[in-house]
Short mmCIF file of C-alpha atoms in Angstrom, two decimals:
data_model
loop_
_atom_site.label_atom_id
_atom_site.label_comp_id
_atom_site.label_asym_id
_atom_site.label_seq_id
_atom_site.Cartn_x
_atom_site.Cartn_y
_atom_site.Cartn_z
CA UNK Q 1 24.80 141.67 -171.69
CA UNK Q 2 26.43 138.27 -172.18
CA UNK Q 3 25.64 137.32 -169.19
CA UNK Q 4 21.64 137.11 -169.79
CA UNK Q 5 22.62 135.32 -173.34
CA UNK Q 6 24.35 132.19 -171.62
CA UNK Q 7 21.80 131.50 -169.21
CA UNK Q 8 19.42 132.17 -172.38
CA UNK Q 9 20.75 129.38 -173.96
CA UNK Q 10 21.75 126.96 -171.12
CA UNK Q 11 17.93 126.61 -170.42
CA UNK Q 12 17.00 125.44 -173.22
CA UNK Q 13 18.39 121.74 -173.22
CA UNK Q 14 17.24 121.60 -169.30
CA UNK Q 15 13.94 122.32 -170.46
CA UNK Q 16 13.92 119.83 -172.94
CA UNK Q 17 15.26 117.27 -170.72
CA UNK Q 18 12.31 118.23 -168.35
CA UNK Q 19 10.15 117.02 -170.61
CA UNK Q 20 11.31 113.58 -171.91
CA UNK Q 21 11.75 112.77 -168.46
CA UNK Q 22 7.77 113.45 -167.81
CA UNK Q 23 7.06 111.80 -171.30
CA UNK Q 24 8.71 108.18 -169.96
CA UNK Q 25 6.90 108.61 -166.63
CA UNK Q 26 4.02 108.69 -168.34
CA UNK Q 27 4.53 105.83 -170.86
CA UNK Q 28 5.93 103.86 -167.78
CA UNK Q 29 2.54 104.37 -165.91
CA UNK Q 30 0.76 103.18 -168.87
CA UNK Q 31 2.75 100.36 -169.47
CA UNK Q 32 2.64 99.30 -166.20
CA UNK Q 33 -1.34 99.78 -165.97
CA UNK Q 34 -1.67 97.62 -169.29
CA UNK Q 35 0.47 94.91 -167.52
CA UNK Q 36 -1.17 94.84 -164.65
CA UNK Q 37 -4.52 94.36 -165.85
CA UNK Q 38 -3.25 91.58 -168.03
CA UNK Q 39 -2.22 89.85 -165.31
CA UNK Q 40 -4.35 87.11 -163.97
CA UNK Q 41 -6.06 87.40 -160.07
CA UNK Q 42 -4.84 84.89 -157.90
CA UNK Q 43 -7.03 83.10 -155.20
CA UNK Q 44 -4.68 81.37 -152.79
CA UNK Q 45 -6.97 78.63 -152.62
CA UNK Q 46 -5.83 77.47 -156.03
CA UNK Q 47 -2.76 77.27 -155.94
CA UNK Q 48 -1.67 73.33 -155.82
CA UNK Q 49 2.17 73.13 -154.56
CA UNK Q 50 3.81 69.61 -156.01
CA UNK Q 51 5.58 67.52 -153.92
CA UNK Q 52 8.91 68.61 -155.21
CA UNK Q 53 8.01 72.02 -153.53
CA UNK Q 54 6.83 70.30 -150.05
CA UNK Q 55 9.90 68.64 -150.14
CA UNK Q 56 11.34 72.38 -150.18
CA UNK Q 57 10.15 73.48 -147.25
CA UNK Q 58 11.45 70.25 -145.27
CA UNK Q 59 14.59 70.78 -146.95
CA UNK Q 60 16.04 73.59 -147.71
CA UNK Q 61 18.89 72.35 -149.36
CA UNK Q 62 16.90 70.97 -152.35
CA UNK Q 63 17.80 73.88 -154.61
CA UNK Q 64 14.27 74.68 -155.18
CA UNK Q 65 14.17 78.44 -155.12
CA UNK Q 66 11.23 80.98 -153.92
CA UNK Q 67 11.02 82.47 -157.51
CA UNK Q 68 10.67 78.20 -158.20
CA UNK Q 69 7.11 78.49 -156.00
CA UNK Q 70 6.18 81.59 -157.18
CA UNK Q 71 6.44 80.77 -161.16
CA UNK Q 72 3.85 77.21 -160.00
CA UNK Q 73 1.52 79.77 -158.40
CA UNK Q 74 1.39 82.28 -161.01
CA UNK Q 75 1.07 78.99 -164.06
CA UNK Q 76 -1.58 77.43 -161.75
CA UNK Q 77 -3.61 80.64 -161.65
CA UNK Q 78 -3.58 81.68 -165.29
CA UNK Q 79 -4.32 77.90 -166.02
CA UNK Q 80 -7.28 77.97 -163.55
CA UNK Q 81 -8.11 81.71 -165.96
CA UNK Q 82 -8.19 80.09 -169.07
CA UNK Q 83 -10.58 77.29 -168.26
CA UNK Q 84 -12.96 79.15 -167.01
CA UNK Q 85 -12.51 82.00 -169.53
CA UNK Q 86 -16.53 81.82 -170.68
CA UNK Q 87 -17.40 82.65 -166.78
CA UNK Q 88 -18.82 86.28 -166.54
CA UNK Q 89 -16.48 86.99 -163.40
CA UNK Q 90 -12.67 86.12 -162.48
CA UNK Q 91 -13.91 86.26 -159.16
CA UNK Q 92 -14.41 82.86 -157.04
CA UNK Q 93 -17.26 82.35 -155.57
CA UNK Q 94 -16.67 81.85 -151.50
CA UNK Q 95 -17.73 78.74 -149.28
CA UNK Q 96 -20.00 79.36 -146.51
CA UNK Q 97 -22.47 75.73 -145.96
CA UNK Q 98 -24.27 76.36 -143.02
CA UNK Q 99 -24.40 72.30 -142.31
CA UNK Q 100 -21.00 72.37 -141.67
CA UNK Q 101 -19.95 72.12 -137.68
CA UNK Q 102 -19.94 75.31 -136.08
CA UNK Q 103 -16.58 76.96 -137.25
CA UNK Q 104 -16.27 74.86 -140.24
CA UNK Q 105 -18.57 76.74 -142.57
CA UNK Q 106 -16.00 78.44 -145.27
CA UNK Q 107 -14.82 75.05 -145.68
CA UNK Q 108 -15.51 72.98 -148.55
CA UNK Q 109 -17.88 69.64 -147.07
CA UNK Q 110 -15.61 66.96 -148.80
CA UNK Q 111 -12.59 68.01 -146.82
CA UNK Q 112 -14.43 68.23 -143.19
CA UNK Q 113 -13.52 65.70 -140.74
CA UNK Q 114 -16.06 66.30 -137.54
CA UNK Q 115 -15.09 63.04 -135.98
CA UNK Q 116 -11.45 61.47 -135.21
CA UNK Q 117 -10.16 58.39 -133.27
CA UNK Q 118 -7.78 57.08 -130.51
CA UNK Q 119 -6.29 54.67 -133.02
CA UNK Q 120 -2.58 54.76 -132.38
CA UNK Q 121 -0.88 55.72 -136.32
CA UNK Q 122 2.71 54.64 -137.81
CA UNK Q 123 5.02 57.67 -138.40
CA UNK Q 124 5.93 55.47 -141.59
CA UNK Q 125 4.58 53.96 -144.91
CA UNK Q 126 0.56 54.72 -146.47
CA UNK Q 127 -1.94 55.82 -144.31
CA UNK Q 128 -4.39 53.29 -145.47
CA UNK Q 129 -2.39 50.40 -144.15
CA UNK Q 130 -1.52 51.61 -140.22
CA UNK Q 131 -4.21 49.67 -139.02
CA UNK Q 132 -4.15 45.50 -139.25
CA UNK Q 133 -7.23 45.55 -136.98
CA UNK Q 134 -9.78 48.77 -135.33
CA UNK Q 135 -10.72 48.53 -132.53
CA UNK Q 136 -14.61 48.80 -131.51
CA UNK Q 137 -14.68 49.11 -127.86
CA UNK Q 138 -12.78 51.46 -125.55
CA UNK Q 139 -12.33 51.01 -121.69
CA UNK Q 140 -10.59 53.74 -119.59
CA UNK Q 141 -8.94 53.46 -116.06
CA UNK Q 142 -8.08 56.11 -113.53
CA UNK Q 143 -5.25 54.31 -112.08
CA UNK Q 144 -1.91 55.15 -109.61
CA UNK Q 145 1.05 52.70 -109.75
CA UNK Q 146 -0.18 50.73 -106.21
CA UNK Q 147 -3.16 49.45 -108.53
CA UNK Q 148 -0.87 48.13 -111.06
CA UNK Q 149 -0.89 44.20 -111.03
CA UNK Q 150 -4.84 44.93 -110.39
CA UNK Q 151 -5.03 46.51 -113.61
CA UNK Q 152 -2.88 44.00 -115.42
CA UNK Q 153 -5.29 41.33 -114.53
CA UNK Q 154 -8.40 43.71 -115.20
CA UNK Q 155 -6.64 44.48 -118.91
CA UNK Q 156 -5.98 41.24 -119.88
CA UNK Q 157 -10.05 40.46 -119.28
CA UNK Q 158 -10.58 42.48 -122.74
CA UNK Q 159 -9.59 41.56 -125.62
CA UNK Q 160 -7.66 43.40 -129.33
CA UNK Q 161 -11.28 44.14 -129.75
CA UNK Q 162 -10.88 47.18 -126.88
CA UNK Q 163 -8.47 50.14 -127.21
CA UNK Q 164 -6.80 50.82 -123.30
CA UNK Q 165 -6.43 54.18 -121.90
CA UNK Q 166 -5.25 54.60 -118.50
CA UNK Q 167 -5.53 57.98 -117.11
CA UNK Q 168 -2.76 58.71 -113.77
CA UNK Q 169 -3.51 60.70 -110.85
CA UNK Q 170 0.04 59.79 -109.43
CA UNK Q 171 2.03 60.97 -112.77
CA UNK Q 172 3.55 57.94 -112.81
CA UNK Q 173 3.69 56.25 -116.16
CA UNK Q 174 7.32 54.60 -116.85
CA UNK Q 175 6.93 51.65 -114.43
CA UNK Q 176 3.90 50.37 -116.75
CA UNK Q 177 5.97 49.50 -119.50
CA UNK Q 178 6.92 46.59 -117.90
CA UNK Q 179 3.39 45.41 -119.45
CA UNK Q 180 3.35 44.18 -123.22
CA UNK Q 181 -0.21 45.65 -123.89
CA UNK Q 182 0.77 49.31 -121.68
CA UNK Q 183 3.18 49.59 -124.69
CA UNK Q 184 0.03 49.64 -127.05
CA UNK Q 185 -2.48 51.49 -124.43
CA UNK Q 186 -2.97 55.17 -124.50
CA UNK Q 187 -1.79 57.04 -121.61
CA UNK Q 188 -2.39 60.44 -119.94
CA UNK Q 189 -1.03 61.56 -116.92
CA UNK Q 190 -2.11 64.74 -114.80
CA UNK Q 191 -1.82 64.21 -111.29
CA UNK Q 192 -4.65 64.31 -108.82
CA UNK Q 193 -7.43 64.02 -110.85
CA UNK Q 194 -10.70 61.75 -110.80
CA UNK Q 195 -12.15 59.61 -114.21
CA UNK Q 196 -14.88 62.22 -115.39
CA UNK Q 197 -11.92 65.22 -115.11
CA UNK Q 198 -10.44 62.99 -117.56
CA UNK Q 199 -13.86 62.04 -119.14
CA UNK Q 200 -15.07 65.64 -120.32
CA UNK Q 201 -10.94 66.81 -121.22
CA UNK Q 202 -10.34 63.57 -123.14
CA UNK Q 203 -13.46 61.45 -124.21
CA UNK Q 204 -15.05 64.22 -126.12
CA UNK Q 205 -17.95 61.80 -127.76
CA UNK Q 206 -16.55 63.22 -131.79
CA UNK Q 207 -13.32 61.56 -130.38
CA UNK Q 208 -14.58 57.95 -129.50
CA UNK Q 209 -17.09 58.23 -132.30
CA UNK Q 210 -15.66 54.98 -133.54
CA UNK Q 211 -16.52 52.89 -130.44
CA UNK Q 212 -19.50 50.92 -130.04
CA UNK Q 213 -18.88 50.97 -126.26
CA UNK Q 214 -17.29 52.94 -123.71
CA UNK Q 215 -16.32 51.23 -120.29
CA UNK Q 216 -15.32 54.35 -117.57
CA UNK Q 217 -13.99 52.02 -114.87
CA UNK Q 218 -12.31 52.34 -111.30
CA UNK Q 219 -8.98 50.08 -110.49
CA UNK Q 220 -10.18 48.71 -107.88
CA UNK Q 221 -12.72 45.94 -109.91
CA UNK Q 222 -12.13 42.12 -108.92
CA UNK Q 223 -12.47 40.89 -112.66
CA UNK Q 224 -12.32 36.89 -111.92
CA UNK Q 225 -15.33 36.44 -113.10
CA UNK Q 226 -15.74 38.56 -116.05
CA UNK Q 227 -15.42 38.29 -119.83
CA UNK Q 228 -15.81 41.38 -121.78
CA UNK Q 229 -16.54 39.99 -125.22
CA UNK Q 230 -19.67 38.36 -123.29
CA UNK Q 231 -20.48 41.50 -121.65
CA UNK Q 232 -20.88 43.29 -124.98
CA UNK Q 233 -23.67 40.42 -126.25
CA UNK Q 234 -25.27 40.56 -123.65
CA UNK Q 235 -25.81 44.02 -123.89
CA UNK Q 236 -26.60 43.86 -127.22
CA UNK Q 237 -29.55 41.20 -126.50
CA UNK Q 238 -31.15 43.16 -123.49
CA UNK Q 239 -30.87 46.93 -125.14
CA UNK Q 240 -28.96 48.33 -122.56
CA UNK Q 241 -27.34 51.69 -123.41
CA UNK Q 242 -25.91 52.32 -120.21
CA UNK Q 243 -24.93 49.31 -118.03
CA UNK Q 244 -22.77 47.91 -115.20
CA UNK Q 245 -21.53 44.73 -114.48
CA UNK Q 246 -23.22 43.08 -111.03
CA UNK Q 247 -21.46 43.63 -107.78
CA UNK Q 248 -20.67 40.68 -105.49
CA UNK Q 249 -23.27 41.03 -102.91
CA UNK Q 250 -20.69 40.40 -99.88
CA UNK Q 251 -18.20 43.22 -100.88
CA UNK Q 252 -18.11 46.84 -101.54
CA UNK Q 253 -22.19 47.32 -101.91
CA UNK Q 254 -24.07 50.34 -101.56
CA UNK Q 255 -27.45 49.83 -103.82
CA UNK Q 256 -29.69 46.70 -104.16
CA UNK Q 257 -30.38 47.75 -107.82
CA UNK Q 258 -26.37 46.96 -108.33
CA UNK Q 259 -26.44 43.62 -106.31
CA UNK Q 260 -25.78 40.44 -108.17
CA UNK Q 261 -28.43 37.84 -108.74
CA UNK Q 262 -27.50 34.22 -109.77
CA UNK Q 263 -30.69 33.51 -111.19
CA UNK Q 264 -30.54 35.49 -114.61
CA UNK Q 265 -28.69 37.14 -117.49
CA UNK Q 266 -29.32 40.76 -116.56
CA UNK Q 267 -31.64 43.05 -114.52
CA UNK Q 268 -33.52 46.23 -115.10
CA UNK Q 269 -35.74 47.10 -111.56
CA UNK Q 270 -35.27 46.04 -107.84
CA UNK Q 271 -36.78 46.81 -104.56
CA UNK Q 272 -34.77 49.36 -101.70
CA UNK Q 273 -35.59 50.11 -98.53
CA UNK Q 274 -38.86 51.37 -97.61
CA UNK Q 275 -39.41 54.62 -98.95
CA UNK Q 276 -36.38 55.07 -101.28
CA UNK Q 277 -38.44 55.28 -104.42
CA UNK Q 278 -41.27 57.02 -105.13
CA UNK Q 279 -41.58 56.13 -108.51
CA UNK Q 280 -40.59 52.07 -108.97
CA UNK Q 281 -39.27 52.99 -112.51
CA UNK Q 282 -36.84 56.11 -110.97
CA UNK Q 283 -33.54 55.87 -109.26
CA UNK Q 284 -32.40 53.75 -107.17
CA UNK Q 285 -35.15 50.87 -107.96
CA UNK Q 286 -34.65 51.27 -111.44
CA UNK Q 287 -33.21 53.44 -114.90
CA UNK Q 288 -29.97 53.09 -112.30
CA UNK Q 289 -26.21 52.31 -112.16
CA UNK Q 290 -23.26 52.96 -110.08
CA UNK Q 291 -20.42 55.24 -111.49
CA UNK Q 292 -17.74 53.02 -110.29
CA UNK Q 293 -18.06 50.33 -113.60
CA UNK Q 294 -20.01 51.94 -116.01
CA UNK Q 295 -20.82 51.28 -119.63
CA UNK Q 296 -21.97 53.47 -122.05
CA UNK Q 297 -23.30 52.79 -126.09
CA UNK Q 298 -21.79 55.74 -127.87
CA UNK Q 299 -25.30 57.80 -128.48
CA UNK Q 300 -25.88 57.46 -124.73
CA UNK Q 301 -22.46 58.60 -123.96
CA UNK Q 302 -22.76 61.41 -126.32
CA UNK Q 303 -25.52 62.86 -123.78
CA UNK Q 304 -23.95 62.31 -120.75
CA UNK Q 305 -20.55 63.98 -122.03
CA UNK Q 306 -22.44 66.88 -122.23
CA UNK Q 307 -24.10 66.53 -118.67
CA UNK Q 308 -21.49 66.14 -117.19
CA UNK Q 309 -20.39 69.91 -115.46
CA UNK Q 310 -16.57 71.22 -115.86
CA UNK Q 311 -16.04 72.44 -112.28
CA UNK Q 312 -17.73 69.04 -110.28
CA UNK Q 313 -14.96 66.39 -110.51
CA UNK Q 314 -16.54 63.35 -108.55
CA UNK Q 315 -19.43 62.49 -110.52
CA UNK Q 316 -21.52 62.37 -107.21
CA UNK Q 317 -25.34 62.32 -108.27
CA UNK Q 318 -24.41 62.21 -112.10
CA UNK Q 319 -25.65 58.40 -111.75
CA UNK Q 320 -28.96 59.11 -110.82
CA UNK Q 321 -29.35 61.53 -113.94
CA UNK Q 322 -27.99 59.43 -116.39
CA UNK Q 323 -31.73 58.28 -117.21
CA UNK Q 324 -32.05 61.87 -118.84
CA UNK Q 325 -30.02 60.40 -121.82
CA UNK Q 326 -31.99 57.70 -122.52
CA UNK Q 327 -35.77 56.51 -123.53
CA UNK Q 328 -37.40 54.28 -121.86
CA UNK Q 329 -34.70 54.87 -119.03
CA UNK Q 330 -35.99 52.15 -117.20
CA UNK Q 331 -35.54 49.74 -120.13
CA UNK Q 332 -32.49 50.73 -121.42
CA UNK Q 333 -30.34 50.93 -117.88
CA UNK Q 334 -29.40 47.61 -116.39
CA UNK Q 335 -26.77 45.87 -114.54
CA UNK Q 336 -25.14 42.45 -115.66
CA UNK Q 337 -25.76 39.24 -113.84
CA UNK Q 338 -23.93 36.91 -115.71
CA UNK Q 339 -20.61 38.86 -115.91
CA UNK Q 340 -19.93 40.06 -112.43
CA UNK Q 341 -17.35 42.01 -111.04
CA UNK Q 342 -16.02 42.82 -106.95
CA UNK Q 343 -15.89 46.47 -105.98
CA UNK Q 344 -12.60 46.14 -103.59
CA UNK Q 345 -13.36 49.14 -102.07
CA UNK Q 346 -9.58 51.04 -102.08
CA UNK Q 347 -9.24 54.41 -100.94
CA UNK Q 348 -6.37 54.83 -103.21
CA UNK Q 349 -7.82 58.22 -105.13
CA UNK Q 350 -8.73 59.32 -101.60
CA UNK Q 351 -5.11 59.28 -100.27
CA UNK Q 352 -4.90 61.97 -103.14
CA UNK Q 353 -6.58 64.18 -100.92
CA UNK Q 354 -4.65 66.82 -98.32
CA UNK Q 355 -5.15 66.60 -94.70
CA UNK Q 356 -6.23 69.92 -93.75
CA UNK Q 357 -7.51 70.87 -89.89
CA UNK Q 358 -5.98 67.88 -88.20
CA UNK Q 359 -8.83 65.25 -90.80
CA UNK Q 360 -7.08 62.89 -93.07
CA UNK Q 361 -6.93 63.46 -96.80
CA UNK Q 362 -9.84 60.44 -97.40
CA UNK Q 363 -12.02 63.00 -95.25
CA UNK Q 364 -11.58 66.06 -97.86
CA UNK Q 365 -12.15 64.39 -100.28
CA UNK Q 366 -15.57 62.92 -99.36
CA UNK Q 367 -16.35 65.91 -98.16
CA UNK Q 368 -16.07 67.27 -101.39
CA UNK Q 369 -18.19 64.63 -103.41
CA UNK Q 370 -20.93 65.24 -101.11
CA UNK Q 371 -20.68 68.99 -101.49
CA UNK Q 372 -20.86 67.99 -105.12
CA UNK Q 373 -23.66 66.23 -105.26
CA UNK Q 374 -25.94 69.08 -103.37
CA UNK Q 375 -24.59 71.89 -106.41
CA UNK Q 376 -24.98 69.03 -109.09
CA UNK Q 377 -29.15 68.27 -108.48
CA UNK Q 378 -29.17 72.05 -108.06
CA UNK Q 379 -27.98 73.29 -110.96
CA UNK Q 380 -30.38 70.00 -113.01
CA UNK Q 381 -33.66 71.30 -110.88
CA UNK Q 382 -32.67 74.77 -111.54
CA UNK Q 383 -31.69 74.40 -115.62
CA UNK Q 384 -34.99 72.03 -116.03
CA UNK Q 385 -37.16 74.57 -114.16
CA UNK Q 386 -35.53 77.27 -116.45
CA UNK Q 387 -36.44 75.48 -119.40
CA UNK Q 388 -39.92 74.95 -118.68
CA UNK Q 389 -41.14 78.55 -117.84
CA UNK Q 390 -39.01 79.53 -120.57
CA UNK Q 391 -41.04 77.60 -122.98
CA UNK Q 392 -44.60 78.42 -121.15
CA UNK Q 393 -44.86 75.60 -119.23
CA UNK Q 394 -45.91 74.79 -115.26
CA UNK Q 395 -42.39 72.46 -114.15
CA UNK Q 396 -43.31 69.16 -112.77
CA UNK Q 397 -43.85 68.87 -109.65
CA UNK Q 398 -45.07 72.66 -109.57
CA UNK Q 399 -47.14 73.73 -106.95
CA UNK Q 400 -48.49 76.97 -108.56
CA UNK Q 401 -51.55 77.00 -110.87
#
């Protein structure tokens, strides 16, 4: 019988120890619900780190600690509470502007930068004071290291006014140093590749937004005779948008429309061989340039950036289309009397090539641009035809009814 008496009274205290031990749960899960709502939301897009804390994270040896950051983000955020305490919501409202660029829409307008530059930057000192002088032209070469005392002389025919970018299809990029102004140029190097490879990968037009001008030139230009500052007035003063120096008639010429005359500033039409133009206002007699020296105004260039196809490397036939991008084509295309160049006609690019079947590399590679320039007016006819039916019209040129 004393058996049942112990455990009679042993259970007592347990049972009473049961219970405090549910009481303080339950005070610490109201406690802890109080707190929490007490506590102010944080949106991560308010909380402003000081330098002293960027300085952290390059430097770990600072002393600042993570419970340092974390006490700045929590003050910021019940801060940010208590000024806006008459809103109706702690919520924030989100960002979404629709005139933002296309991925840029939760951003906040003030802060979006849609265009950059190719201006070279200090890693030193205030932003604002990099630049002593920006530069409002840019003029690209595709170059290999047997054009280089070409391209010296070609260089030096442009003044601080132009930003240089040579682009190497021979990877070869250390022997330029030996050039003052290659230490200031911009330059890329992927081997084998022509100017518009480079051109769609590198002159996106929100890139070179800053220049007036774009010259896309082959190294192989004789430049004796030519002063860029002058070329830019005198595109100014004839409206071109997208223009070419004149060729020297007794080297290098393919087209009469590109052919030098001595008797005036600039030309916009010409006559070809019987036949050649249908239409004395259309390519080649007219709203026509070469791809070899070309010049583009930035809208103009903005357009053909976006013409120009990812696959088709040459550029063969993209000359004859560049009229698409501008209006009156025929007004607004024209090739540069006064300041003439020589097209020296080196197959250096060509040599790039790989002899395959017993023909030489050149003979691969022209293959190639002609194959080009069959796919490149058939994908235009097909994409213009497209667009017509699509929107209910009969295509030019349409023989249905």
């Amino acid at each position: 019988m004393a058996k049942p008496g112990i455990l009679g009274r042993s259970s007592m205290p347990r049972s009473n120890e049961g219970m405090r031990l549910v009481f303080s749960a339950v005070i610490g899960i109201m406690l802890g619900y109080l707190f929490g709502i007490s506590f102010p939301t944080v949106n991560i897009t308010k909380l402003h780190f000081p330098s002293s804390i960027v300085s952290y994270i390059e430097d770990r040896n600072s002393g600042i600690t993570t419970q340092t950051l974390l006490n700045h983000a929590w003050t910021s955020a019940n801060s940010h509470k208590k000024n806006n305490s008459d809103s109706k919501s702690d919520e924030i409202p989100k960002i979404y502007v629709t005139s933002n660029p296309k991925g840029a829409e939760r951003l906040p307008p003030g802060i979006v930068v849609s265009e950059t530059d190719l201006y070279l930057r200090r890693l030193w000192g205030e932003p604002s004071e990099d630049l002593t002088i920006q530069p409002k032209y840019l003029v690209t070469f595709t170059v290999g290291i047997a054009q280089k005392a070409n391209i010296d002389a070609a260089v030096k025919k442009f003044s601080e006014n132009f930003t240089i970018m040579l682009f190497h299809y021979d990877g070869r990029t250390t022997e330029w140093d030996e050039f003052e102004w290659s230490k200031r140029a911009i330059h890329v190097s992927v081997s084998k590749q022509t100017k518009w490879w480079y051109a769609k990968r590198f002159l996106h037009p929100d890139v070179v937004a800053r220049y007036d001008y774009i010259f896309i030139w082959d190294e192989d230009l004789g430049v004796q005779h030519f002063n860029a500052e002058e070329y830019i007035k005198l595109v100014r003063k004839h409206g071109l948008e997208i223009s070419q120096p004149g060729l020297e008639p007794d080297r290098g010429l393919t087209w009469q429309m590109t052919k030098r005359r001595g008797d005036r500033e600039v030309h916009k039409v010409t006559e070809e061989r019987p036949g050649w133009c249908s239409d004395p206002h259309l390519p080649p007699c007219a709203a026509f340039v070469e791809i070899m020296a070309t010049v583009f105004s930035r809208d103009a260039w903005r357009c053909v950036w976006h013409m120009i196809q990812n696959d088709l490397i040459h550029g063969w036939g993209l000359d004859f289309a560049l009229r698409k991008c501008v209006e009156p084509a025929h007004e607004k295309i024209g090739v540069v009397d006064a300041q003439w160049i020589v097209h020296q006609g080196v197959p250096s690019l060509g040599n790039q090539g790989k002899s395959e079947n017993g023909r030489a590399p050149w003979e691969g590679v022209r293959g190639r641009c002609r194959k080009e320039w069959g796919i490149f007016q058939a994908r235009l006819a097909d994409a213009e035809k497209k667009y017509y039916l699509d929107q209910g019209i009969t295509p030019p040129n349409s023989t249905s009814v």
